Short mmCIF file of C-alpha atoms in Angstrom, two decimals:
data_model
loop_
_atom_site.label_atom_id
_atom_site.label_comp_id
_atom_site.label_asym_id
_atom_site.label_seq_id
_atom_site.Cartn_x
_atom_site.Cartn_y
_atom_site.Cartn_z
CA MET A 67 34.44 38.89 21.73
CA SER A 68 36.54 35.87 20.74
CA SER A 69 39.19 36.17 18.11
CA PRO A 70 38.73 33.99 15.03
CA ILE A 71 42.30 32.76 15.58
CA LEU A 72 41.15 30.84 18.67
CA ILE A 73 38.64 28.76 16.74
CA PRO A 74 40.36 25.77 15.04
CA PHE A 75 38.46 26.11 11.75
CA LYS A 76 40.97 24.03 9.86
CA SER A 77 40.31 20.98 12.03
CA LEU A 78 36.57 21.58 12.09
CA LEU A 79 36.01 22.05 8.38
CA SER A 80 36.78 19.51 5.69
CA ILE A 81 36.21 19.32 1.96
CA ASP A 82 35.54 16.11 0.06
CA LYS A 83 35.93 16.67 -3.66
CA SER A 84 34.59 13.16 -4.40
CA LEU A 85 31.11 14.17 -3.26
CA LYS A 86 28.48 15.41 -5.71
CA MET A 87 27.64 18.18 -3.25
CA PRO A 88 29.25 21.49 -4.33
CA ILE A 89 32.22 22.66 -2.24
CA TYR A 90 30.50 25.89 -1.22
CA GLN A 91 27.53 23.86 0.05
CA GLN A 92 29.81 21.56 2.05
CA ILE A 93 31.47 24.51 3.78
CA SER A 94 28.14 26.28 4.34
CA ASN A 95 26.54 23.19 5.87
CA GLN A 96 29.50 22.63 8.19
CA LEU A 97 29.47 26.21 9.44
CA ILE A 98 25.73 25.97 10.15
CA HIS A 99 26.43 22.69 11.96
CA LEU A 100 29.07 24.39 14.14
CA ILE A 101 26.64 27.19 15.02
CA ARG A 102 23.81 24.77 15.79
CA ASN A 103 25.89 22.62 18.14
CA GLY A 104 27.30 25.62 19.98
CA THR A 105 30.90 25.40 18.79
CA LEU A 106 30.46 28.83 17.19
CA LYS A 107 28.64 31.07 19.65
CA SER A 108 26.36 34.00 18.99
CA GLY A 109 28.54 37.07 18.42
CA GLN A 110 31.66 35.02 17.61
CA LYS A 111 33.85 36.61 14.95
CA ILE A 112 34.81 34.37 12.06
CA LEU A 113 37.61 34.48 9.52
CA SER A 114 37.62 36.81 6.57
CA SER A 115 37.03 35.44 3.07
CA ARG A 116 40.76 35.74 2.33
CA GLN A 117 41.78 33.87 5.50
CA PHE A 118 39.18 31.16 4.83
CA SER A 119 40.29 30.64 1.24
CA GLU A 120 43.96 30.39 2.20
CA MET A 121 43.27 28.03 5.06
CA LEU A 122 41.00 25.66 3.06
CA GLY A 123 42.83 25.99 -0.23
CA VAL A 124 39.78 27.06 -2.21
CA HIS A 125 39.11 30.07 -4.40
CA ARG A 126 38.14 33.22 -2.54
CA LYS A 127 34.98 33.56 -4.66
CA THR A 128 33.80 30.23 -3.23
CA ILE A 129 34.10 31.59 0.32
CA VAL A 130 32.34 34.81 -0.70
CA VAL A 131 29.41 32.72 -1.92
CA VAL A 132 29.40 30.81 1.40
CA LEU A 133 29.39 33.96 3.50
CA ASP A 134 26.75 35.67 1.35
CA ASP A 135 24.59 32.57 1.64
CA LEU A 136 24.86 32.43 5.46
CA LEU A 137 24.29 36.18 5.72
CA ALA A 138 21.11 35.84 3.65
CA GLN A 139 19.89 32.97 5.83
CA GLY A 140 20.51 34.96 9.01
CA TRP A 141 23.26 32.78 10.49
CA LEU A 142 25.87 35.51 10.12
CA GLU A 143 25.89 39.29 10.27
CA THR A 144 28.43 41.96 9.31
CA LYS A 145 29.55 44.96 11.32
CA GLN A 146 30.95 47.91 9.40
CA GLY A 147 34.72 48.00 9.80
CA SER A 148 34.78 45.05 12.23
CA GLY A 149 34.16 41.95 10.08
CA THR A 150 31.71 39.05 9.98
CA PHE A 151 30.18 37.51 13.10
CA VAL A 152 27.77 34.78 14.13
CA ALA A 153 24.39 36.52 14.36
CA ASN A 154 23.65 38.02 17.78
CA ASN A 155 19.94 37.21 17.74
CA LEU A 156 20.49 33.43 17.78
CA PRO A 157 19.56 31.64 21.02
CA GLU A 158 22.47 30.59 23.22
CA ILE A 159 23.49 26.99 22.65
CA LYS A 160 25.82 25.14 25.00
CA PRO A 161 28.73 23.56 23.12
CA GLN A 162 28.32 19.82 22.65
CA ARG A 163 31.14 17.34 22.73
CA LEU A 164 31.33 15.82 19.27
CA LYS A 165 32.30 12.31 18.45
CA GLU A 166 35.05 11.77 15.95
CA THR A 167 32.52 10.66 13.32
CA GLU A 168 30.45 13.82 13.77
CA LEU A 169 33.16 16.35 13.02
CA SER A 170 32.42 16.37 9.30
CA SER A 171 28.95 17.39 8.16
CA THR A 172 29.65 16.56 4.53
CA GLU A 173 28.22 13.09 5.13
CA TYR A 174 24.52 12.33 5.41
CA PHE A 175 23.15 11.19 8.74
CA SER A 176 19.88 9.70 9.92
CA VAL A 177 18.10 10.65 13.12
CA LYS A 178 16.77 7.47 14.70
CA LYS A 179 14.96 8.73 17.79
CA ALA A 180 12.18 11.32 17.78
CA GLY A 181 12.46 14.32 20.08
CA PHE A 182 8.79 14.13 21.04
CA SER A 183 6.43 11.53 22.43
CA PHE A 184 3.97 9.55 20.33
CA GLU A 185 1.81 6.46 20.62
CA SER A 186 2.80 3.43 18.59
CA LYS A 187 -0.18 1.15 18.10
CA PRO A 188 0.78 -2.55 18.01
CA VAL A 189 -2.20 -3.27 15.76
CA LEU A 190 -0.56 -1.27 12.95
CA GLN A 191 2.72 -3.17 13.14
CA ARG A 192 2.81 -6.10 10.75
CA GLU A 193 5.01 -7.53 8.06
CA VAL A 194 5.03 -5.72 4.73
CA ILE A 195 5.05 -8.02 1.72
CA LYS A 196 7.65 -6.85 -0.78
CA ALA A 197 8.31 -8.06 -4.28
CA SER A 198 11.48 -10.12 -4.72
CA ASP A 199 13.10 -12.21 -7.39
CA LYS A 200 12.65 -15.36 -5.31
CA LEU A 201 10.19 -18.08 -6.18
CA HIS A 202 6.88 -17.37 -4.51
CA LEU A 203 3.48 -18.77 -3.69
CA ASP A 204 2.14 -15.40 -2.65
CA ASP A 205 -1.19 -14.18 -1.28
CA GLY A 206 -2.77 -14.26 -4.74
CA PHE A 207 -1.17 -11.60 -6.89
CA PRO A 208 -1.28 -11.20 -10.69
CA ASP A 209 1.65 -11.86 -13.03
CA PRO A 210 2.92 -8.47 -14.26
CA ARG A 211 4.55 -10.25 -17.20
CA LEU A 212 1.07 -10.73 -18.66
CA ALA A 213 0.15 -7.06 -18.28
CA PRO A 214 -0.35 -5.02 -21.48
CA LEU A 215 2.70 -2.90 -20.69
CA LEU A 216 3.41 -1.78 -24.25
CA ASP A 217 -0.18 -0.64 -24.74
CA LEU A 218 -0.10 1.02 -21.35
CA SER A 219 3.19 2.84 -22.01
CA ARG A 220 1.96 4.08 -25.41
CA ALA A 221 -1.29 5.34 -23.91
CA TYR A 222 0.55 6.94 -20.99
CA ARG A 223 2.93 8.77 -23.34
CA SER A 224 0.02 9.92 -25.48
CA ASN A 225 -1.86 11.28 -22.47
CA LEU A 226 1.29 12.91 -21.16
CA ILE A 227 2.24 14.91 -24.28
CA HIS A 228 -1.01 15.49 -26.18
CA GLY A 229 -3.90 17.77 -25.31
CA ASN A 230 -4.16 20.80 -23.09
CA SER A 231 -1.17 20.63 -20.70
CA TYR A 232 -2.71 23.01 -18.19
CA VAL A 233 -5.74 20.74 -17.85
CA LYS A 234 -4.00 17.36 -18.04
CA LEU A 235 -1.06 18.27 -15.83
CA GLY A 236 -2.91 20.54 -13.43
CA TYR A 237 -5.34 20.00 -10.59
CA GLY A 238 -8.39 17.90 -11.36
CA ASP A 239 -11.56 16.64 -9.72
CA THR A 240 -11.10 15.20 -6.23
CA LYS A 241 -13.38 12.35 -7.29
CA GLY A 242 -10.85 11.30 -9.95
CA SER A 243 -10.56 11.54 -13.72
CA ASN A 244 -13.98 12.18 -15.22
CA TRP A 245 -12.99 10.23 -18.35
CA LEU A 246 -12.05 7.18 -16.28
CA ARG A 247 -15.24 7.42 -14.24
CA GLN A 248 -17.31 7.49 -17.43
CA GLU A 249 -15.49 4.49 -18.92
CA LEU A 250 -15.68 2.62 -15.63
CA ALA A 251 -19.42 3.19 -15.42
CA LYS A 252 -19.85 1.59 -18.86
CA TYR A 253 -17.48 -1.27 -18.05
CA LEU A 254 -18.95 -2.09 -14.63
CA ASN A 255 -22.52 -1.85 -15.89
CA GLU A 256 -21.70 -4.36 -18.63
CA SER A 257 -19.52 -6.75 -16.62
CA ARG A 258 -21.10 -6.61 -13.17
CA GLY A 259 -24.74 -5.81 -13.82
CA LEU A 260 -24.55 -2.43 -12.09
CA SER A 261 -26.71 0.54 -12.99
CA ILE A 262 -24.50 3.54 -12.30
CA THR A 263 -23.15 6.75 -13.80
CA GLU A 264 -19.82 8.47 -13.27
CA ASN A 265 -21.43 10.30 -10.35
CA ASN A 266 -21.54 7.02 -8.42
CA ILE A 267 -17.77 6.51 -8.70
CA LEU A 268 -14.92 7.74 -6.53
CA ILE A 269 -11.45 6.93 -7.87
CA VAL A 270 -9.02 5.81 -5.15
CA ARG A 271 -5.52 4.39 -4.99
CA GLY A 272 -6.88 0.96 -4.10
CA THR A 273 -9.22 -0.84 -1.72
CA MET A 274 -7.04 0.11 1.25
CA MET A 275 -7.62 3.80 0.53
CA ALA A 276 -11.33 3.26 0.02
CA MET A 277 -11.54 1.50 3.36
CA TYR A 278 -9.57 4.20 5.15
CA LEU A 279 -11.87 6.89 3.77
CA LEU A 280 -14.86 4.81 4.77
CA THR A 281 -13.73 4.31 8.38
CA THR A 282 -12.75 7.97 8.71
CA ALA A 283 -16.11 9.18 7.43
CA PHE A 284 -18.52 6.64 8.91
CA ILE A 285 -17.00 4.70 11.81
CA LYS A 286 -16.93 6.20 15.28
CA LYS A 287 -15.24 4.84 18.34
CA GLY A 288 -17.42 2.13 19.84
CA ASP A 289 -19.34 1.31 16.65
CA PHE A 290 -19.91 -2.38 15.98
CA VAL A 291 -18.36 -3.75 12.80
CA VAL A 292 -18.81 -7.33 11.58
CA LEU A 293 -16.17 -9.31 9.69
CA GLY A 294 -15.65 -12.87 8.67
CA GLU A 295 -13.94 -14.99 11.31
CA MET A 296 -10.81 -15.27 9.18
CA SER A 297 -10.97 -11.98 7.34
CA TRP A 298 -8.45 -9.79 5.54
CA SER A 299 -6.13 -8.45 8.24
CA SER A 300 -5.86 -5.01 6.59
CA ALA A 301 -9.60 -4.56 6.88
CA LYS A 302 -9.61 -5.55 10.52
CA ILE A 303 -6.71 -3.19 11.28
CA ASN A 304 -8.54 -0.26 9.68
CA PHE A 305 -11.60 -0.82 11.84
CA GLN A 306 -9.55 -1.37 14.99
CA HIS A 307 -7.61 1.83 14.30
CA ALA A 308 -10.93 3.68 14.08
CA GLY A 309 -11.86 2.35 17.53
CA ALA A 310 -14.63 0.00 16.37
CA ASN A 311 -15.77 -3.05 18.28
CA ILE A 312 -15.08 -6.07 16.06
CA LEU A 313 -17.56 -8.92 15.88
CA THR A 314 -16.79 -11.99 13.77
CA ILE A 315 -18.88 -14.59 11.97
CA PRO A 316 -17.61 -17.97 10.75
CA SER A 317 -17.88 -19.16 7.16
CA ASP A 318 -18.56 -22.57 5.67
CA GLU A 319 -18.52 -24.03 2.16
CA ASN A 320 -21.29 -21.57 1.17
CA GLY A 321 -19.59 -18.46 2.50
CA MET A 322 -20.32 -16.31 5.53
CA ARG A 323 -22.98 -17.61 7.93
CA VAL A 324 -25.47 -14.79 7.37
CA ASP A 325 -28.01 -16.50 9.63
CA LEU A 326 -25.70 -15.74 12.56
CA LEU A 327 -25.57 -12.09 11.51
CA GLU A 328 -29.30 -11.80 12.08
CA GLU A 329 -28.88 -12.96 15.68
CA ILE A 330 -26.22 -10.30 16.21
CA CYS A 331 -28.45 -7.59 14.72
CA LYS A 332 -31.16 -8.38 17.26
CA GLN A 333 -28.69 -7.72 20.10
CA GLN A 334 -26.41 -4.96 18.78
CA THR A 335 -26.68 -1.94 16.52
CA ILE A 336 -24.41 -2.87 13.63
CA ARG A 337 -22.78 -0.01 11.74
CA LEU A 338 -21.02 -1.97 9.01
CA ILE A 339 -20.25 -5.42 7.69
CA TYR A 340 -17.15 -6.09 5.61
CA ILE A 341 -17.46 -8.96 3.15
CA THR A 342 -15.62 -10.49 0.20
CA SER A 343 -18.71 -12.09 -1.27
CA HIS A 344 -17.35 -13.35 -4.58
CA HIS A 345 -14.18 -15.07 -3.41
CA ASP A 346 -14.11 -15.10 0.38
CA TYR A 347 -10.78 -14.07 1.86
CA PRO A 348 -8.89 -16.19 2.71
CA THR A 349 -10.85 -19.36 1.88
CA THR A 350 -11.89 -18.33 -1.72
CA VAL A 351 -15.43 -19.78 -1.38
CA THR A 352 -18.35 -17.91 -2.98
CA LEU A 353 -21.27 -16.52 -0.98
CA LYS A 354 -24.31 -18.36 -2.31
CA ALA A 355 -27.40 -16.65 -3.70
CA ASP A 356 -29.75 -17.26 -0.77
CA ARG A 357 -27.29 -15.74 1.67
CA ARG A 358 -26.76 -12.73 -0.58
CA ILE A 359 -30.49 -12.01 -0.60
CA LYS A 360 -30.71 -12.42 3.16
CA LEU A 361 -27.71 -10.13 3.73
CA LEU A 362 -29.22 -7.35 1.62
CA ASN A 363 -32.55 -7.73 3.41
CA LEU A 364 -30.84 -7.47 6.80
CA ALA A 365 -28.89 -4.38 5.72
CA GLN A 366 -32.08 -2.68 4.60
CA LYS A 367 -33.96 -3.70 7.72
CA TYR A 368 -31.28 -2.72 10.24
CA ARG A 369 -29.79 0.09 8.13
CA PHE A 370 -26.12 -0.89 8.28
CA ILE A 371 -23.42 -0.43 5.63
CA VAL A 372 -22.27 -3.37 3.52
CA PHE A 373 -18.71 -2.85 2.35
CA GLU A 374 -18.28 -5.29 -0.54
CA ASP A 375 -14.63 -5.85 -1.42
CA ASP A 376 -14.58 -7.48 -4.86
CA TYR A 377 -10.81 -7.80 -5.15
CA ASP A 378 -10.58 -10.34 -8.00
CA TYR A 379 -14.02 -10.49 -9.62
CA ASP A 380 -12.66 -10.89 -13.16
CA PHE A 381 -10.99 -14.23 -12.44
CA HIS A 382 -13.71 -16.83 -12.05
CA TYR A 383 -13.12 -20.19 -13.73
CA LEU A 384 -16.15 -22.49 -13.46
CA SER A 385 -18.87 -20.38 -14.98
CA LYS A 386 -19.89 -16.76 -15.27
CA PRO A 387 -19.13 -14.88 -12.06
CA LEU A 388 -21.99 -14.25 -9.66
CA LEU A 389 -23.05 -10.63 -9.85
CA PRO A 390 -21.97 -8.55 -6.85
CA LEU A 391 -24.31 -7.57 -4.06
CA ALA A 392 -24.16 -4.03 -5.37
CA SER A 393 -25.97 -5.08 -8.55
CA ALA A 394 -29.09 -5.91 -6.54
CA ASP A 395 -28.88 -3.01 -4.10
CA LYS A 396 -31.79 -0.62 -4.58
CA ALA A 397 -31.67 0.83 -1.07
CA GLY A 398 -28.18 2.38 -1.23
CA VAL A 399 -26.66 0.27 1.55
CA VAL A 400 -23.79 -1.34 -0.40
CA LEU A 401 -20.44 0.36 -0.95
CA TYR A 402 -18.65 -1.63 -3.64
CA SER A 403 -14.88 -1.53 -4.07
CA GLY A 404 -12.51 -2.93 -6.67
CA SER A 405 -9.20 -2.08 -8.31
CA PHE A 406 -6.87 -2.75 -11.20
CA THR A 407 -4.23 -4.00 -8.77
CA LYS A 408 -5.24 -7.63 -9.32
CA SER A 409 -6.11 -7.08 -12.98
CA ILE A 410 -2.82 -5.55 -14.07
CA SER A 411 -0.21 -5.13 -11.32
CA PRO A 412 0.07 -3.82 -7.74
CA ALA A 413 2.31 -1.02 -9.02
CA PHE A 414 -0.62 0.66 -10.81
CA ARG A 415 -2.57 2.22 -7.97
CA VAL A 416 -5.97 2.81 -9.51
CA GLY A 417 -9.10 1.59 -7.77
CA TYR A 418 -12.71 2.64 -7.39
CA LEU A 419 -15.49 2.89 -4.86
CA ILE A 420 -19.10 2.65 -6.06
CA ALA A 421 -21.69 4.32 -3.86
CA PRO A 422 -24.79 6.54 -3.90
CA GLU A 423 -24.01 9.98 -5.32
CA GLU A 424 -24.23 11.81 -2.00
CA ILE A 425 -21.79 9.33 -0.46
CA VAL A 426 -19.30 9.83 -3.30
CA GLU A 427 -19.56 13.58 -2.78
CA HIS A 428 -19.13 13.18 0.97
CA LEU A 429 -16.10 10.89 0.71
CA SER A 430 -14.44 13.11 -1.88
CA HIS A 431 -14.04 15.77 0.83
CA PHE A 432 -12.15 13.29 3.02
CA ARG A 433 -10.12 12.05 0.08
CA ARG A 434 -9.00 15.63 -0.60
CA ILE A 435 -7.43 15.81 2.85
CA ILE A 436 -5.04 12.90 2.29
CA ASP A 437 -4.66 12.98 -1.50
CA ARG A 438 -5.76 16.11 -3.37
CA GLN A 439 -6.16 13.95 -6.44
CA GLY A 440 -4.76 10.74 -7.81
CA ASP A 441 -2.45 10.22 -10.75
CA LEU A 442 -4.52 11.96 -13.43
CA ILE A 443 -2.27 10.81 -16.29
CA LEU A 444 -2.41 7.18 -15.17
CA GLU A 445 -6.17 7.38 -14.64
CA ASN A 446 -6.68 8.76 -18.16
CA THR A 447 -4.38 6.04 -19.48
CA ILE A 448 -6.55 3.36 -17.89
CA ALA A 449 -9.62 5.13 -19.31
CA GLU A 450 -8.13 4.95 -22.81
CA LEU A 451 -7.32 1.25 -22.43
CA LEU A 452 -10.89 0.58 -21.28
CA GLN A 453 -12.32 2.62 -24.13
CA ASN A 454 -10.22 0.70 -26.68
CA GLY A 455 -11.03 -2.69 -25.15
CA ILE A 456 -7.39 -3.45 -24.31
CA ILE A 457 -8.00 -4.15 -20.62
CA GLN A 458 -10.96 -6.37 -21.47
CA LYS A 459 -8.79 -8.33 -23.91
CA HIS A 460 -6.04 -8.59 -21.29
CA LEU A 461 -8.49 -9.94 -18.72
CA ARG A 462 -9.74 -12.65 -21.10
CA LYS A 463 -6.18 -13.70 -21.88
CA SER A 464 -5.18 -13.68 -18.20
CA LEU A 465 -8.24 -15.70 -17.24
CA ARG A 466 -7.23 -18.51 -19.61
CA GLU A 467 -3.64 -18.45 -18.36
CA TYR A 468 -4.57 -18.38 -14.68
CA ARG A 469 -7.05 -21.21 -15.13
CA GLU A 470 -4.28 -23.34 -16.66
CA ARG A 471 -1.92 -22.46 -13.82
CA ARG A 472 -4.59 -23.21 -11.21
CA ASP A 473 -5.28 -26.64 -12.68
CA PHE A 474 -1.58 -27.49 -12.95
CA PHE A 475 -0.80 -26.29 -9.44
CA CYS A 476 -3.70 -28.17 -7.87
CA GLU A 477 -2.64 -31.32 -9.70
CA LEU A 478 0.89 -30.92 -8.33
CA LEU A 479 -0.43 -30.48 -4.78
CA GLN A 480 -2.63 -33.52 -5.15
CA ASN A 481 0.08 -35.75 -6.60
CA ASP A 482 3.11 -34.62 -4.61
CA LEU A 483 1.63 -33.55 -1.26
CA LYS A 484 -1.62 -35.48 -0.96
CA ASN A 485 -0.72 -36.79 2.52
CA GLU A 486 0.43 -33.40 3.80
CA VAL A 487 -2.17 -30.93 2.53
CA SER A 488 -5.89 -30.71 1.83
CA PHE A 489 -7.72 -28.14 -0.28
CA GLN A 490 -10.66 -27.46 -2.53
CA ILE A 491 -9.96 -26.39 -6.09
CA PRO A 492 -10.98 -22.71 -6.04
CA GLU A 493 -13.82 -21.60 -8.30
CA GLY A 494 -11.99 -18.34 -8.85
CA GLY A 495 -9.26 -16.08 -7.60
CA MET A 496 -5.50 -16.42 -7.67
CA ALA A 497 -4.71 -18.57 -4.63
CA VAL A 498 -5.49 -21.97 -3.15
CA TRP A 499 -6.59 -22.07 0.49
CA THR A 500 -4.37 -24.90 1.70
CA LYS A 501 -4.75 -26.75 5.01
CA PHE A 502 -1.60 -28.50 6.17
CA ASP A 503 -1.62 -31.68 8.23
CA ASN A 504 -1.54 -30.90 11.96
CA GLN A 505 1.73 -32.76 12.30
CA ILE A 506 3.44 -30.17 10.07
CA ASP A 507 4.91 -27.04 11.61
CA LEU A 508 3.84 -24.45 9.03
CA VAL A 509 5.96 -21.64 10.49
CA LYS A 510 9.18 -23.66 10.40
CA THR A 511 8.26 -25.04 6.99
CA ALA A 512 7.93 -21.49 5.61
CA GLU A 513 11.28 -20.55 7.17
CA ASN A 514 12.89 -23.64 5.71
CA ALA A 515 11.46 -22.99 2.25
CA LEU A 516 12.84 -19.44 2.29
CA LYS A 517 16.34 -20.87 2.70
CA TYR A 518 15.80 -22.71 -0.58
CA GLY A 519 14.56 -19.54 -2.29
CA LEU A 520 10.77 -20.01 -1.96
CA TYR A 521 8.53 -17.48 -0.19
CA PHE A 522 5.03 -18.20 1.09
CA SER A 523 3.10 -16.98 4.12
CA ASN A 524 3.39 -18.99 7.31
CA GLY A 525 -0.36 -18.58 7.86
CA LEU A 526 -0.13 -17.06 11.35
CA GLN A 527 -2.42 -14.19 10.33
CA HIS A 528 -5.24 -16.68 9.72
CA ASN A 529 -5.10 -18.25 13.18
CA LEU A 530 -7.95 -17.64 15.58
CA ARG A 531 -7.66 -17.09 19.30
CA ASP A 532 -8.89 -20.53 20.19
CA ARG A 533 -7.31 -22.56 17.40
CA ASN A 534 -4.45 -22.81 14.96
CA ALA A 535 -5.78 -23.02 11.41
CA ASN A 536 -2.43 -24.40 10.20
CA ALA A 537 -3.44 -23.16 6.77
CA THR A 538 -2.34 -20.52 4.31
CA ARG A 539 -3.03 -19.09 0.87
CA LEU A 540 -0.72 -20.38 -1.84
CA GLY A 541 -0.89 -18.03 -4.80
CA PHE A 542 -0.43 -19.61 -8.22
CA ALA A 543 -1.25 -16.80 -10.66
CA SER A 544 2.05 -14.91 -10.51
CA SER A 545 4.19 -17.97 -11.38
CA THR A 546 4.61 -19.83 -14.66
CA ILE A 547 4.02 -23.57 -15.01
CA ASN A 548 7.74 -24.20 -14.76
CA GLU A 549 8.06 -21.97 -11.70
CA LEU A 550 5.12 -23.66 -9.98
CA GLU A 551 6.79 -27.03 -10.44
CA LYS A 552 9.95 -25.70 -8.81
CA CYS A 553 7.89 -24.20 -5.98
CA VAL A 554 6.17 -27.48 -5.15
CA ASN A 555 9.48 -29.38 -5.26
CA ILE A 556 10.95 -26.93 -2.74
CA LEU A 557 7.82 -27.03 -0.60
CA LYS A 558 7.95 -30.82 -0.52
CA LYS A 559 11.52 -30.94 0.77
CA SER A 560 10.97 -28.06 3.20
CA LEU A 561 8.26 -29.73 5.28
CA VAL A 562 9.02 -29.74 9.01
CA LYS A 563 7.04 -31.96 11.38
CA ASN A 564 6.20 -31.00 14.95
CA THR A 565 8.46 -32.54 17.50
#
């Protein structure tokens, strides 16, 4: 058995009093590290508490705590009259040669490579849009500065501290807050012409979660799913991840070409169609009434699911919004999704899925697997704001502001970039689908603009296999009038022509 004198503890252990980590924890972690890497072998005798304290210059009680801790964890063991040893039942580990930077375990480290194999799907790897303080013409996000934050914080505090704590801060219904579902049923029935109760509502974190639950529950490998030709990439990725066969349909100025869908239905068994009927993504056009009727008729006839993503229904500028497909669905084929992400802010992850009662019940079982329940306090806060009419008031105010920003932004594009871009003034939504002249390199233009402090998408995600759209969504809602003017000035001087 090795003598503790032969182990150079003093060179292997170090104490950094500048760290927030307690000294006893530093020593304990380093000893465990030495055992794990084989420097201290099973059965190796270690120093006594007195020898340790003298060597490291710390109080003996600190070392006693360290040894007691490692004894309790099973790293060390004591032998009556002989001292303290590395536990005999530990597997043998061959000593590893340590680099200079690895001698101290008081610092944090990050393991970069996994010790097991896994499949990395390229389809899941894409750029994540993050908020920044730069100027931006984003994908069509709301302006959090307009959000009723004071009302929201007051309601949140009230729901946090008042009422039965065991109920409000405990586990709730996997379908979401019952109060929010009741208030949502009233709100959606009034604003969207639906005829639902709280039993038709599943609360989710957002449309992405609703779609993931949907694909997990209803899409099998090999199923045929139909999307718009230039559809939301997150939707497409969900269906691809589920192993679905993707079929696409082009859109025109009246929305998706539903007549082409009928031809597909005659040849293939369609499981689901994903559609943004109110403001088509990315082009923002509205699916016209005759096509809506035909789509519902086809869904009933061929018994496929219609997933209606109504991501920004509340922001329609020309007239009253067209009612969603779900409002006319009597056969239970439409699953309707929306969220408060575009109404308030992306930070508030509260969305909803409207479906027949048995589907809500079915999906709640899947939701429980990935998220036992949502943020019950936040959900009740949103319920209170709906009940008091605060969200409705906020939406009316935001609608006026976004309409003004849309008009100003479109006027800027027309006046300052009329030879470089073409677009239709959107009837609703928070972005302008903008086609750049083919002589302009949109990717390099986006890179150039970023150097000047302006972010916008380079549009690559909207390209099709056989053609470059050379177009992108320029979001106007999240910027003030003054900021939009600065954005267009930067965009104008950032243009790069193809060589």
